[in-house]
């Protein structure tokens, strides 16, 4: 047994491959704020690592100050 890992993403195509590796893959919904969606899971976690990239654009805010309280 390893460390539990959750990954948030937008593409369903990656789910099967990631879940075979034991990673829980959650799809970010378009209907609500990404920050609000991720915030629901933060209280369960000890460590959070974020990364987001859209070539040529400023990286989005994934976790705001309120989420860390």
PDB file as gemmi writes it, atoms N, CA and C in Angstrom:
CRYST1    1.000    1.000    1.000  90.00  90.00  90.00 P 1                      
ATOM      1  N   UNK A   1       0.847  -1.185   0.000  1.00  0.00           N  
ATOM      2  CA  UNK A   1       0.000   0.000   0.000  1.00  0.00           C  
ATOM      3  C   UNK A   1       0.885   1.238   0.000  1.00  0.00           C  
ATOM      4  N   UNK A   2       0.532   2.185  -0.815  1.00  0.00           N  
ATOM      5  CA  UNK A   2       1.305   3.421  -0.895  1.00  0.00           C  
ATOM      6  C   UNK A   2       0.537   4.587  -0.307  1.00  0.00           C  
ATOM      7  N   UNK A   3       1.002   5.754  -0.607  1.00  0.00           N  
ATOM      8  CA  UNK A   3       0.346   6.982  -0.172  1.00  0.00           C  
ATOM      9  C   UNK A   3      -0.838   7.244  -1.099  1.00  0.00           C  
ATOM     10  N   UNK A   4      -2.023   7.525  -0.543  1.00  0.00           N  
ATOM     11  CA  UNK A   4      -3.176   7.804  -1.410  1.00  0.00           C  
ATOM     12  C   UNK A   4      -2.961   9.085  -2.205  1.00  0.00           C  
ATOM     13  N   UNK A   5      -3.294   9.028  -3.488  1.00  0.00           N  
ATOM     14  CA  UNK A   5      -3.102  10.176  -4.376  1.00  0.00           C  
ATOM     15  C   UNK A   5      -4.410  10.465  -5.095  1.00  0.00           C  
ATOM     16  N   UNK A   6      -4.790  11.740  -5.098  1.00  0.00           N  
ATOM     17  CA  UNK A   6      -5.930  12.203  -5.885  1.00  0.00           C  
ATOM     18  C   UNK A   6      -5.402  13.185  -6.922  1.00  0.00           C  
ATOM     19  N   UNK A   7      -5.917  13.115  -8.112  1.00  0.00           N  
ATOM     20  CA  UNK A   7      -5.510  14.027  -9.169  1.00  0.00           C  
ATOM     21  C   UNK A   7      -6.765  14.652  -9.764  1.00  0.00           C  
ATOM     22  N   UNK A   8      -6.729  15.942  -9.963  1.00  0.00           N  
ATOM     23  CA  UNK A   8      -7.855  16.667 -10.558  1.00  0.00           C  
ATOM     24  C   UNK A   8      -7.469  17.072 -11.965  1.00  0.00           C  
ATOM     25  N   UNK A   9      -8.341  16.812 -12.905  1.00  0.00           N  
ATOM     26  CA  UNK A   9      -8.042  17.151 -14.288  1.00  0.00           C  
ATOM     27  C   UNK A   9      -9.311  17.409 -15.073  1.00  0.00           C  
ATOM     28  N   UNK A  10      -9.138  17.699 -16.329  1.00  0.00           N  
ATOM     29  CA  UNK A  10     -10.275  18.016 -17.193  1.00  0.00           C  
ATOM     30  C   UNK A  10     -10.576  16.934 -18.229  1.00  0.00           C  
ATOM     31  N   UNK A  11      -9.679  15.997 -18.409  1.00  0.00           N  
ATOM     32  CA  UNK A  11      -9.831  15.057 -19.517  1.00  0.00           C  
ATOM     33  C   UNK A  11     -10.095  13.628 -19.035  1.00  0.00           C  
ATOM     34  N   UNK A  12     -11.270  13.154 -19.343  1.00  0.00           N  
ATOM     35  CA  UNK A  12     -11.686  11.799 -18.975  1.00  0.00           C  
ATOM     36  C   UNK A  12     -10.749  10.749 -19.563  1.00  0.00           C  
ATOM     37  N   UNK A  13     -10.124  11.060 -20.683  1.00  0.00           N  
ATOM     38  CA  UNK A  13      -9.259  10.115 -21.389  1.00  0.00           C  
ATOM     39  C   UNK A  13      -8.126   9.582 -20.502  1.00  0.00           C  
ATOM     40  N   UNK A  14      -7.721  10.342 -19.477  1.00  0.00           N  
ATOM     41  CA  UNK A  14      -6.615   9.921 -18.616  1.00  0.00           C  
ATOM     42  C   UNK A  14      -7.053   9.037 -17.451  1.00  0.00           C  
ATOM     43  N   UNK A  15      -8.354   8.976 -17.158  1.00  0.00           N  
ATOM     44  CA  UNK A  15      -8.857   8.286 -15.969  1.00  0.00           C  
ATOM     45  C   UNK A  15      -8.395   6.828 -15.886  1.00  0.00           C  
ATOM     46  N   UNK A  16      -8.623   6.049 -16.909  1.00  0.00           N  
ATOM     47  CA  UNK A  16      -8.311   4.618 -16.853  1.00  0.00           C  
ATOM     48  C   UNK A  16      -6.828   4.368 -16.557  1.00  0.00           C  
ATOM     49  N   UNK A  17      -5.954   5.065 -17.257  1.00  0.00           N  
ATOM     50  CA  UNK A  17      -4.514   4.884 -17.068  1.00  0.00           C  
ATOM     51  C   UNK A  17      -4.086   5.254 -15.642  1.00  0.00           C  
ATOM     52  N   UNK A  18      -4.589   6.365 -15.147  1.00  0.00           N  
ATOM     53  CA  UNK A  18      -4.221   6.823 -13.807  1.00  0.00           C  
ATOM     54  C   UNK A  18      -4.784   5.912 -12.724  1.00  0.00           C  
ATOM     55  N   UNK A  19      -6.027   5.481 -12.888  1.00  0.00           N  
ATOM     56  CA  UNK A  19      -6.622   4.621 -11.873  1.00  0.00           C  
ATOM     57  C   UNK A  19      -5.985   3.239 -11.839  1.00  0.00           C  
ATOM     58  N   UNK A  20      -5.429   2.780 -12.951  1.00  0.00           N  
ATOM     59  CA  UNK A  20      -4.652   1.535 -12.948  1.00  0.00           C  
ATOM     60  C   UNK A  20      -3.416   1.671 -12.067  1.00  0.00           C  
ATOM     61  N   UNK A  21      -2.913   2.902 -11.934  1.00  0.00           N  
ATOM     62  CA  UNK A  21      -1.745   3.177 -11.095  1.00  0.00           C  
ATOM     63  C   UNK A  21      -2.132   3.444  -9.641  1.00  0.00           C  
ATOM     64  N   UNK A  22      -3.427   3.372  -9.349  1.00  0.00           N  
ATOM     65  CA  UNK A  22      -3.887   3.596  -7.986  1.00  0.00           C  
ATOM     66  C   UNK A  22      -4.183   5.047  -7.656  1.00  0.00           C  
ATOM     67  N   UNK A  23      -4.259   5.900  -8.665  1.00  0.00           N  
ATOM     68  CA  UNK A  23      -4.528   7.322  -8.476  1.00  0.00           C  
ATOM     69  C   UNK A  23      -6.017   7.575  -8.684  1.00  0.00           C  
ATOM     70  N   UNK A  24      -6.646   8.230  -7.712  1.00  0.00           N  
ATOM     71  CA  UNK A  24      -8.052   8.598  -7.846  1.00  0.00           C  
ATOM     72  C   UNK A  24      -8.121   9.855  -8.715  1.00  0.00           C  
ATOM     73  N   UNK A  25      -8.767   9.752  -9.867  1.00  0.00           N  
ATOM     74  CA  UNK A  25      -8.828  10.857 -10.828  1.00  0.00           C  
ATOM     75  C   UNK A  25     -10.201  11.508 -10.778  1.00  0.00           C  
ATOM     76  N   UNK A  26     -10.235  12.797 -10.486  1.00  0.00           N  
ATOM     77  CA  UNK A  26     -11.492  13.539 -10.408  1.00  0.00           C  
ATOM     78  C   UNK A  26     -11.533  14.574 -11.538  1.00  0.00           C  
ATOM     79  N   UNK A  27     -12.643  14.600 -12.248  1.00  0.00           N  
ATOM     80  CA  UNK A  27     -12.824  15.549 -13.353  1.00  0.00           C  
ATOM     81  C   UNK A  27     -13.302  16.893 -12.794  1.00  0.00           C  
ATOM     82  N   UNK A  28     -12.609  17.964 -13.147  1.00  0.00           N  
ATOM     83  CA  UNK A  28     -13.021  19.308 -12.749  1.00  0.00           C  
ATOM     84  C   UNK A  28     -14.247  19.712 -13.559  1.00  0.00           C  
ATOM     85  N   UNK A  29     -15.331  20.041 -12.884  1.00  0.00           N  
ATOM     86  CA  UNK A  29     -16.549  20.414 -13.615  1.00  0.00           C  
ATOM     87  C   UNK A  29     -16.466  21.831 -14.164  1.00  0.00           C  
ATOM     88  N   UNK A  30     -17.164  22.060 -15.245  1.00  0.00           N  
ATOM     89  CA  UNK A  30     -17.240  23.403 -15.822  1.00  0.00           C  
ATOM     90  C   UNK A  30     -18.319  24.226 -15.131  1.00  0.00           C  
ATOM     91  N   UNK A  31     -19.255  23.543 -14.456  1.00  0.00           N  
ATOM     92  CA  UNK A  31     -20.426  24.214 -13.900  1.00  0.00           C  
ATOM     93  C   UNK A  31     -20.155  25.010 -12.622  1.00  0.00           C  
ATOM     94  N   UNK A  32     -19.094  24.683 -11.884  1.00  0.00           N  
ATOM     95  CA  UNK A  32     -18.771  25.433 -10.670  1.00  0.00           C  
ATOM     96  C   UNK A  32     -17.302  25.826 -10.702  1.00  0.00           C  
ATOM     97  N   UNK A  33     -16.934  26.691  -9.804  1.00  0.00           N  
ATOM     98  CA  UNK A  33     -15.557  27.151  -9.705  1.00  0.00           C  
ATOM     99  C   UNK A  33     -14.610  25.995  -9.401  1.00  0.00           C  
ATOM    100  N   UNK A  34     -13.479  25.975 -10.080  1.00  0.00           N  
ATOM    101  CA  UNK A  34     -12.465  24.951  -9.793  1.00  0.00           C  
ATOM    102  C   UNK A  34     -12.000  25.052  -8.356  1.00  0.00           C  
ATOM    103  N   UNK A  35     -11.865  26.282  -7.870  1.00  0.00           N  
ATOM    104  CA  UNK A  35     -11.418  26.493  -6.495  1.00  0.00           C  
ATOM    105  C   UNK A  35     -12.415  25.870  -5.527  1.00  0.00           C  
ATOM    106  N   UNK A  36     -13.699  26.118  -5.727  1.00  0.00           N  
ATOM    107  CA  UNK A  36     -14.729  25.565  -4.843  1.00  0.00           C  
ATOM    108  C   UNK A  36     -14.736  24.045  -4.899  1.00  0.00           C  
ATOM    109  N   UNK A  37     -14.577  23.482  -6.077  1.00  0.00           N  
ATOM    110  CA  UNK A  37     -14.581  22.025  -6.233  1.00  0.00           C  
ATOM    111  C   UNK A  37     -13.402  21.406  -5.494  1.00  0.00           C  
ATOM    112  N   UNK A  38     -12.215  21.942  -5.694  1.00  0.00           N  
ATOM    113  CA  UNK A  38     -11.012  21.402  -5.044  1.00  0.00           C  
ATOM    114  C   UNK A  38     -11.073  21.614  -3.541  1.00  0.00           C  
ATOM    115  N   UNK A  39     -11.611  22.751  -3.104  1.00  0.00           N  
ATOM    116  CA  UNK A  39     -11.698  23.066  -1.675  1.00  0.00           C  
ATOM    117  C   UNK A  39     -12.400  21.945  -0.902  1.00  0.00           C  
ATOM    118  N   UNK A  40     -13.393  21.308  -1.506  1.00  0.00           N  
ATOM    119  CA  UNK A  40     -14.120  20.220  -0.843  1.00  0.00           C  
ATOM    120  C   UNK A  40     -13.215  19.064  -0.438  1.00  0.00           C  
ATOM    121  N   UNK A  41     -12.111  18.898  -1.108  1.00  0.00           N  
ATOM    122  CA  UNK A  41     -11.218  17.768  -0.842  1.00  0.00           C  
ATOM    123  C   UNK A  41      -9.999  18.145  -0.003  1.00  0.00           C  
ATOM    124  N   UNK A  42      -9.719  19.422   0.144  1.00  0.00           N  
ATOM    125  CA  UNK A  42      -8.512  19.860   0.835  1.00  0.00           C  
ATOM    126  C   UNK A  42      -8.478  19.460   2.306  1.00  0.00           C  
ATOM    127  N   UNK A  43      -9.615  19.485   2.988  1.00  0.00           N  
ATOM    128  CA  UNK A  43      -9.611  19.183   4.415  1.00  0.00           C  
ATOM    129  C   UNK A  43      -9.240  17.733   4.698  1.00  0.00           C  
ATOM    130  N   UNK A  44      -9.290  16.870   3.701  1.00  0.00           N  
ATOM    131  CA  UNK A  44      -8.933  15.467   3.862  1.00  0.00           C  
ATOM    132  C   UNK A  44      -7.434  15.221   3.650  1.00  0.00           C  
ATOM    133  N   UNK A  45      -6.712  16.200   3.127  1.00  0.00           N  
ATOM    134  CA  UNK A  45      -5.347  15.975   2.689  1.00  0.00           C  
ATOM    135  C   UNK A  45      -4.299  16.557   3.629  1.00  0.00           C  
ATOM    136  N   UNK A  46      -3.128  15.949   3.610  1.00  0.00           N  
ATOM    137  CA  UNK A  46      -1.991  16.420   4.383  1.00  0.00           C  
ATOM    138  C   UNK A  46      -1.076  17.266   3.506  1.00  0.00           C  
ATOM    139  N   UNK A  47      -0.873  16.829   2.272  1.00  0.00           N  
ATOM    140  CA  UNK A  47       0.002  17.523   1.331  1.00  0.00           C  
ATOM    141  C   UNK A  47      -0.782  17.780   0.047  1.00  0.00           C  
ATOM    142  N   UNK A  48      -0.626  18.974  -0.483  1.00  0.00           N  
ATOM    143  CA  UNK A  48      -1.276  19.326  -1.744  1.00  0.00           C  
ATOM    144  C   UNK A  48      -0.215  19.894  -2.673  1.00  0.00           C  
ATOM    145  N   UNK A  49      -0.127  19.331  -3.868  1.00  0.00           N  
ATOM    146  CA  UNK A  49       0.783  19.831  -4.895  1.00  0.00           C  
ATOM    147  C   UNK A  49      -0.085  20.208  -6.083  1.00  0.00           C  
ATOM    148  N   UNK A  50       0.072  21.417  -6.566  1.00  0.00           N  
ATOM    149  CA  UNK A  50      -0.737  21.840  -7.706  1.00  0.00           C  
ATOM    150  C   UNK A  50       0.144  22.221  -8.885  1.00  0.00           C  
ATOM    151  N   UNK A  51      -0.389  22.004 -10.040  1.00  0.00           N  
ATOM    152  CA  UNK A  51       0.267  22.415 -11.274  1.00  0.00           C  
ATOM    153  C   UNK A  51      -0.819  22.575 -12.331  1.00  0.00           C  
ATOM    154  N   UNK A  52      -0.740  23.635 -13.058  1.00  0.00           N  
ATOM    155  CA  UNK A  52      -1.680  23.859 -14.149  1.00  0.00           C  
ATOM    156  C   UNK A  52      -0.955  24.653 -15.214  1.00  0.00           C  
ATOM    157  N   UNK A  53      -1.248  24.320 -16.434  1.00  0.00           N  
ATOM    158  CA  UNK A  53      -0.540  25.013 -17.507  1.00  0.00           C  
ATOM    159  C   UNK A  53      -1.431  25.112 -18.730  1.00  0.00           C  
ATOM    160  N   UNK A  54      -1.510  26.293 -19.240  1.00  0.00           N  
ATOM    161  CA  UNK A  54      -2.117  26.548 -20.530  1.00  0.00           C  
ATOM    162  C   UNK A  54      -1.085  27.349 -21.290  1.00  0.00           C  
ATOM    163  N   UNK A  55      -0.500  26.777 -22.331  1.00  0.00           N  
ATOM    164  CA  UNK A  55       0.561  27.490 -23.054  1.00  0.00           C  
ATOM    165  C   UNK A  55       0.141  28.903 -23.454  1.00  0.00           C  
ATOM    166  N   UNK A  56       1.006  29.854 -23.113  1.00  0.00           N  
ATOM    167  CA  UNK A  56       0.763  31.238 -23.480  1.00  0.00           C  
ATOM    168  C   UNK A  56      -0.166  31.997 -22.548  1.00  0.00           C  
ATOM    169  N   UNK A  57      -0.686  31.330 -21.515  1.00  0.00           N  
ATOM    170  CA  UNK A  57      -1.608  31.993 -20.597  1.00  0.00           C  
ATOM    171  C   UNK A  57      -1.068  31.944 -19.168  1.00  0.00           C  
ATOM    172  N   UNK A  58      -1.528  32.864 -18.358  1.00  0.00           N  
ATOM    173  CA  UNK A  58      -1.161  32.882 -16.947  1.00  0.00           C  
ATOM    174  C   UNK A  58      -1.758  31.646 -16.268  1.00  0.00           C  
ATOM    175  N   UNK A  59      -1.004  31.025 -15.376  1.00  0.00           N  
ATOM    176  CA  UNK A  59      -1.488  29.833 -14.670  1.00  0.00           C  
ATOM    177  C   UNK A  59      -2.708  30.194 -13.822  1.00  0.00           C  
ATOM    178  N   UNK A  60      -3.721  29.332 -13.819  1.00  0.00           N  
ATOM    179  CA  UNK A  60      -4.920  29.628 -13.038  1.00  0.00           C  
ATOM    180  C   UNK A  60      -4.680  29.443 -11.540  1.00  0.00           C  
ATOM    181  N   UNK A  61      -5.450  30.159 -10.738  1.00  0.00           N  
ATOM    182  CA  UNK A  61      -5.419  29.995  -9.300  1.00  0.00           C  
ATOM    183  C   UNK A  61      -6.234  28.762  -8.960  1.00  0.00           C  
ATOM    184  N   UNK A  62      -5.611  27.755  -8.372  1.00  0.00           N  
ATOM    185  CA  UNK A  62      -6.297  26.508  -8.033  1.00  0.00           C  
ATOM    186  C   UNK A  62      -6.683  26.415  -6.571  1.00  0.00           C  
ATOM    187  N   UNK A  63      -5.893  27.052  -5.717  1.00  0.00           N  
ATOM    188  CA  UNK A  63      -6.176  27.041  -4.288  1.00  0.00           C  
ATOM    189  C   UNK A  63      -6.016  28.466  -3.782  1.00  0.00           C  
ATOM    190  N   UNK A  64      -7.090  29.003  -3.211  1.00  0.00           N  
ATOM    191  CA  UNK A  64      -7.011  30.373  -2.697  1.00  0.00           C  
ATOM    192  C   UNK A  64      -6.710  30.354  -1.195  1.00  0.00           C  
ATOM    193  N   UNK A  65      -6.467  31.536  -0.644  1.00  0.00           N  
ATOM    194  CA  UNK A  65      -6.086  31.649   0.775  1.00  0.00           C  
ATOM    195  C   UNK A  65      -7.167  31.083   1.691  1.00  0.00           C  
ATOM    196  N   UNK A  66      -8.427  31.330   1.381  1.00  0.00           N  
ATOM    197  CA  UNK A  66      -9.536  30.823   2.190  1.00  0.00           C  
ATOM    198  C   UNK A  66      -9.525  29.296   2.267  1.00  0.00           C  
ATOM    199  N   UNK A  67      -9.136  28.646   1.193  1.00  0.00           N  
ATOM    200  CA  UNK A  67      -9.100  27.182   1.152  1.00  0.00           C  
ATOM    201  C   UNK A  67      -8.084  26.596   2.109  1.00  0.00           C  
ATOM    202  N   UNK A  68      -7.080  27.353   2.474  1.00  0.00           N  
ATOM    203  CA  UNK A  68      -6.023  26.856   3.334  1.00  0.00           C  
ATOM    204  C   UNK A  68      -6.334  26.987   4.822  1.00  0.00           C  
ATOM    205  N   UNK A  69      -7.445  27.607   5.145  1.00  0.00           N  
ATOM    206  CA  UNK A  69      -7.814  27.792   6.560  1.00  0.00           C  
ATOM    207  C   UNK A  69      -8.520  26.590   7.116  1.00  0.00           C  
TER     208      UNK A  69                                                      
END                                                                             
